[in-house]
C-alpha cells in the first residue's frame, strides 16, 4: 500500500502515493516549522544543525511509518524512532553495508532491534528514494524525528538545540486526529513557565534551564504508569502545610537535597556531562516516589520535603468551584469547568491545593497517560489546568 508510486508528469520522476491522509495534511506545517527554527537558531548556535526535511520527505516518512505501526511481527506491534540525517551527521553510527528501502515491511522487521529508547533508524535520500542506512544514538540539534508510540500513534519531534533531555514535540498524529503544538502557548498570560520549557522552541530553552528539571520529572512520572502528584512549593515558606493533612506519613527531615546539589553541579561546572547520569538517576528516584499513594512535595529549589502526603482543604479556605482547562494545541480554546469534570480525586485535590496555595504548582500524572499541570492564573482569578500530554510523548 505504501509502496505504490505514480509518475510526476512535470519531471518524469516516480513518486510515492500517500495513502495516510494525515501525513499530507501535516507535512507542510512541519516543514515550515523546521525551516523557521533553523533560521532563528543558527544565528546563536555555532555547532552544525541537522539537515532540514522538505514536505515531500516528511509526508513519505509519516505515511510509511504509520502503516508499519499497524502491523505485527511475532505478535508484537513495532515501535521505531526514525531520524532524518545522513550517517556523517550522526555520532558513532552503526552503518549497514547495503542501504535498505524505507518500506513498512522493512520497518516491521527491524523494529525489535531498535525498540529501546534512544535508538534511531537513520534515513537519508539516495537519489530520489529514502533509504535506511543504519542506526544512531546521537543526533544533532533540530534533527527531524518520527517516533511510533503505539499502533496508529506517531509523534513528530526534534532534539533540543543543546544539552540533553526531553525532545521537543512538534505534532502528534493518532489515526485521523492531528494535534499540532501551539508555539505561542508558553507565552500567554498566566501560563506557568514550565510549559514554555516543555514546548522548548526558543533558543534559550536548553537543558541547563532550571525549569527543564520539572520537564524531566514530568516525563519520569508519566513513565511509571501508576499515576501521582508532585507539588512544587516556594522554598523557605511553610504555608503549604495548611493544605496537608497531618501527620505526614513520609515526612523528610532535613530536606533531601541530592537532586538540588546535582543540578547545581550540572549547571555551574565546566563539564556538566560528568553529572548527567547521576542527575538522571536522581530524577527517576524522586519521580518514583510519586507512585506512592498521596502527594510528593518538593520546593522550587528541588529539595524533597515529603511524599505520600494527603491533601486537604486549608482550614480557612473555600472549596474550588471552577477552573480553566487549556491544552497547548493549535485550535484549542480554554474551557471553564468544575474540577470534578476534569478528572478523579487526584485532579480535584491538586486543584484545591493550588486554589489554597496560589504560589505553588501541581503536576498530576494519570494512569492512562494524561498529564496536567495546575497553576494559579491571577488574570483569570482561577485555577488553570494545563493538559500537556502532547508535549510529553
XYZ file of N, CA, C and O in Angstrom, residues 54-146:
372
model
N 12.134 18.448 3.652
C 11.060 19.181 2.971
C 9.741 18.439 3.165
O 9.694 17.342 3.731
N 8.660 19.036 2.698
C 7.324 18.487 2.938
C 7.153 17.100 2.318
O 6.513 16.223 2.909
N 7.736 16.881 1.131
C 7.587 15.578 0.478
C 8.252 14.474 1.295
O 7.707 13.374 1.460
N 9.433 14.760 1.822
C 10.161 13.784 2.639
C 9.383 13.481 3.912
O 9.206 12.317 4.300
N 8.891 14.525 4.555
C 8.132 14.357 5.800
C 6.884 13.511 5.543
O 6.577 12.583 6.291
N 6.181 13.829 4.469
C 4.950 13.099 4.136
C 5.235 11.614 3.896
O 4.511 10.740 4.384
N 6.314 11.322 3.180
C 6.648 9.929 2.865
C 7.032 9.152 4.114
O 6.601 8.010 4.313
N 7.843 9.762 4.983
C 8.266 9.078 6.206
C 7.063 8.796 7.104
O 6.913 7.701 7.645
N 6.183 9.788 7.252
C 4.992 9.590 8.089
C 4.108 8.498 7.518
O 3.648 7.601 8.240
N 3.861 8.564 6.223
C 2.957 7.602 5.583
C 3.469 6.170 5.755
O 2.724 5.265 6.174
N 4.739 5.949 5.454
C 5.311 4.608 5.561
C 5.306 4.117 7.000
O 4.949 2.961 7.278
N 5.680 4.984 7.932
C 5.768 4.583 9.328
C 4.398 4.307 9.923
O 4.233 3.393 10.743
N 3.396 5.072 9.524
C 2.045 4.854 10.039
C 1.567 3.443 9.704
O 1.071 2.716 10.567
N 1.714 3.039 8.448
C 1.238 1.715 8.052
C 2.069 0.612 8.705
O 1.544 -0.446 9.057
N 3.354 0.885 8.921
C 4.191 -0.097 9.629
C 3.716 -0.274 11.064
O 3.733 -1.387 11.612
N 3.267 0.826 11.685
C 2.849 0.760 13.090
C 1.624 -0.123 13.294
O 1.370 -0.594 14.404
N 0.851 -0.350 12.239
C -0.368 -1.149 12.339
C -0.110 -2.640 12.125
O -1.009 -3.464 12.309
N 1.119 -2.967 11.737
C 1.454 -4.367 11.511
C 1.855 -5.039 12.825
O 2.039 -4.386 13.858
N 2.029 -6.340 12.760
C 2.503 -7.099 13.916
C 3.568 -8.086 13.456
O 3.461 -8.686 12.381
N 4.591 -8.226 14.263
C 5.661 -9.171 13.998
C 5.814 -10.061 15.220
O 6.132 -9.570 16.318
N 5.548 -11.354 15.047
C 5.595 -12.309 16.147
C 4.706 -11.853 17.311
O 5.078 -11.933 18.483
N 3.525 -11.340 16.952
C 2.548 -10.943 17.951
C 2.777 -9.593 18.592
O 2.009 -9.179 19.462
N 3.812 -8.866 18.171
C 4.121 -7.567 18.771
C 4.006 -6.455 17.743
O 4.380 -6.637 16.578
N 3.495 -5.301 18.174
C 3.430 -4.134 17.300
C 4.786 -3.435 17.287
O 5.423 -3.294 18.329
N 5.242 -2.994 16.118
C 6.564 -2.373 16.037
C 6.600 -0.993 16.684
O 5.655 -0.220 16.567
N 7.690 -0.723 17.381
C 7.958 0.610 17.911
C 9.315 1.044 17.387
O 10.333 0.432 17.703
N 9.313 2.089 16.584
C 10.555 2.567 15.992
C 10.647 4.077 16.121
O 9.636 4.769 16.272
N 11.881 4.573 16.054
C 12.137 6.011 16.007
C 13.012 6.258 14.789
O 14.070 5.640 14.638
N 12.563 7.129 13.906
C 13.265 7.408 12.652
C 13.841 8.811 12.690
O 13.130 9.775 13.017
N 15.123 8.937 12.372
C 15.783 10.245 12.321
C 16.220 10.516 10.883
O 16.836 9.652 10.242
N 15.912 11.710 10.385
C 16.275 12.071 9.013
C 17.611 12.806 9.024
O 17.694 13.987 9.412
N 18.666 12.098 8.623
C 20.010 12.675 8.554
C 20.933 11.694 7.845
O 20.682 10.485 7.852
N 22.021 12.186 7.219
C 23.000 11.274 6.621
C 23.904 10.698 7.709
O 24.033 11.295 8.789
N 24.556 9.571 7.482
C 25.387 8.964 8.519
C 26.523 9.856 8.999
O 26.923 9.794 10.163
N 27.042 10.731 8.118
C 28.155 11.598 8.535
C 27.733 12.657 9.554
O 28.579 13.267 10.209
N 26.426 12.876 9.706
C 25.947 13.834 10.711
C 25.671 13.168 12.059
O 25.353 13.856 13.032
N 25.745 11.843 12.108
C 25.499 11.112 13.349
C 26.822 10.839 14.060
O 27.885 10.812 13.434
N 26.734 10.622 15.355
C 27.931 10.315 16.141
C 27.987 8.813 16.412
O 27.034 8.232 16.914
N 29.089 8.182 16.036
C 29.282 6.731 16.172
C 28.111 5.943 15.569
O 27.487 5.108 16.242
N 27.793 6.173 14.305
C 26.662 5.457 13.703
C 26.995 3.988 13.421
O 28.151 3.638 13.169
N 25.969 3.161 13.467
C 26.067 1.778 13.013
C 25.554 1.774 11.580
O 24.378 2.083 11.347
N 26.428 1.459 10.617
C 26.087 1.617 9.197
C 25.955 0.246 8.528
O 26.849 -0.600 8.647
N 24.835 0.034 7.848
C 24.634 -1.208 7.106
C 25.509 -1.200 5.845
O 25.704 -0.140 5.223
N 25.988 -2.368 5.456
C 26.795 -2.446 4.230
C 25.948 -2.135 2.997
O 26.435 -1.590 2.012
N 24.651 -2.479 3.066
C 23.730 -2.147 1.990
C 22.528 -1.405 2.567
O 21.898 -1.883 3.508
N 22.246 -0.264 2.012
C 21.115 0.526 2.494
C 19.802 -0.177 2.133
O 19.697 -0.834 1.100
N 18.816 -0.002 3.013
C 17.540 -0.689 2.846
C 16.450 0.290 2.428
O 16.442 1.453 2.858
N 15.514 -0.178 1.620
C 14.389 0.668 1.210
C 13.524 0.987 2.419
O 13.314 0.141 3.287
N 13.036 2.215 2.466
C 12.132 2.615 3.552
C 10.729 2.129 3.205
O 9.982 2.786 2.477
N 10.364 0.957 3.714
C 9.039 0.387 3.487
C 8.469 -0.067 4.816
O 9.200 -0.260 5.796
N 7.153 -0.252 4.849
C 6.500 -0.733 6.061
C 7.038 -2.099 6.455
O 7.223 -2.396 7.643
N 7.316 -2.956 5.469
C 7.822 -4.290 5.759
C 9.207 -4.229 6.400
O 9.490 -4.937 7.379
N 10.083 -3.383 5.863
C 11.436 -3.249 6.419
C 11.383 -2.735 7.850
O 12.084 -3.240 8.735
N 10.564 -1.719 8.102
C 10.454 -1.165 9.460
C 9.939 -2.209 10.441
O 10.404 -2.296 11.575
N 8.980 -3.008 10.005
C 8.429 -4.043 10.882
C 9.492 -5.072 11.240
O 9.578 -5.510 12.394
N 10.317 -5.462 10.269
C 11.363 -6.446 10.514
C 12.470 -5.901 11.418
O 13.030 -6.629 12.238
N 12.803 -4.621 11.266
C 13.895 -4.017 12.037
C 13.477 -3.603 13.449
O 14.331 -3.435 14.323
N 12.197 -3.437 13.681
C 11.700 -2.875 14.940
C 12.255 -3.543 16.197
O 12.644 -2.849 17.150
N 12.336 -4.886 16.282
C 12.826 -5.500 17.523
C 14.241 -5.065 17.900
O 14.590 -5.046 19.083
N 15.048 -4.679 16.898
C 16.434 -4.296 17.172
C 16.564 -2.863 17.670
O 17.596 -2.500 18.251
N 15.522 -2.041 17.469
C 15.661 -0.613 17.783
C 14.526 -0.093 18.664
O 14.318 1.117 18.760
N 13.777 -1.009 19.315
C 12.614 -0.547 20.060
C 12.976 0.094 21.401
O 12.147 0.763 22.004
N 14.203 -0.095 21.876
C 14.587 0.522 23.142
C 14.787 2.021 22.971
O 15.205 2.502 21.923
N 14.495 2.762 24.026
C 14.549 4.219 23.983
C 15.945 4.722 23.632
O 16.946 4.204 24.122
N 15.988 5.735 22.768
C 17.250 6.389 22.444
C 17.924 5.877 21.194
O 18.958 6.419 20.777
N 17.379 4.827 20.553
C 17.962 4.302 19.315
C 17.105 4.759 18.138
O 15.893 4.583 18.142
N 17.748 5.344 17.132
C 17.034 5.839 15.958
C 17.497 5.094 14.707
O 18.693 4.813 14.558
N 16.567 4.806 13.822
C 16.915 4.349 12.485
C 17.265 5.576 11.651
O 16.460 6.508 11.536
N 18.449 5.590 11.064
C 18.853 6.707 10.228
C 18.309 6.571 8.818
O 18.461 5.517 8.185
N 17.667 7.610 8.323
C 17.081 7.611 6.983
C 17.628 8.795 6.200
O 17.697 9.918 6.720
N 18.001 8.546 4.933
C 18.521 9.619 4.096
C 18.183 9.342 2.635
O 17.831 8.211 2.267
N 18.287 10.365 1.826
C 17.973 10.244 0.407
C 19.119 9.606 -0.366
O 20.288 9.940 -0.168
N 18.751 8.692 -1.242
C 19.697 8.151 -2.224
C 19.041 8.326 -3.577
O 18.106 7.609 -3.922
N 19.495 9.348 -4.302
C 18.768 9.758 -5.494
C 17.454 10.396 -5.064
O 17.431 11.324 -4.268
N 16.334 9.865 -5.544
C 15.021 10.366 -5.145
C 14.327 9.440 -4.159
O 13.145 9.628 -3.867
N 15.063 8.462 -3.643
C 14.454 7.458 -2.776
C 15.009 7.532 -1.367
O 16.223 7.672 -1.158
N 14.117 7.450 -0.382
C 14.539 7.410 1.007
C 14.975 5.992 1.357
O 14.264 5.025 1.077
N 16.155 5.891 1.995
C 16.674 4.585 2.358
C 17.194 4.599 3.794
O 17.628 5.640 4.305
N 17.134 3.445 4.426
C 17.620 3.293 5.799
C 19.091 2.894 5.731
O 19.440 1.856 5.151
N 19.955 3.725 6.334
C 21.400 3.449 6.243
C 21.977 2.755 7.483
O 23.092 2.249 7.471
N 21.225 2.780 8.618
C 21.745 2.168 9.839
C 21.049 2.719 11.063
O 19.890 3.136 10.998
N 21.770 2.751 12.186
C 21.195 3.250 13.439
C 22.151 4.235 14.106
O 23.354 4.230 13.835
N 21.597 5.054 14.987
C 22.413 6.001 15.746
C 21.737 6.309 17.070
O 20.505 6.237 17.185
N 22.541 6.665 18.041
C 22.021 7.099 19.338
C 22.146 8.609 19.523
O 21.434 9.196 20.318
N 23.066 9.218 18.814
C 23.337 10.648 18.992
C 23.049 11.381 17.686
O 23.592 11.032 16.633
N 22.190 12.388 17.765
C 21.815 13.162 16.583
C 22.021 14.649 16.870
O 21.997 15.084 18.018
N 22.219 15.450 15.828
C 22.427 16.891 16.043
C 21.141 17.624 16.387
O 20.037 17.074 16.302
N 21.293 18.879 16.771
C 20.146 19.705 17.124
C 19.204 19.898 15.951
O 19.620 19.932 14.795
N 17.910 20.004 16.261
C 16.848 20.219 15.276
C 16.785 19.107 14.235
O 16.417 19.343 13.087
N 17.130 17.882 14.639
C 17.015 16.747 13.737
C 15.579 16.238 13.750
O 15.014 15.968 14.808
N 14.974 16.102 12.557
C 13.617 15.582 12.438
C 13.578 14.137 12.918
O 14.345 13.289 12.443
N 12.674 13.849 13.860
C 12.497 12.504 14.392
C 11.011 12.168 14.360
O 10.177 12.983 14.740
N 10.699 10.965 13.912
C 9.327 10.456 13.954
C 9.336 9.183 14.790
O 10.046 8.231 14.466
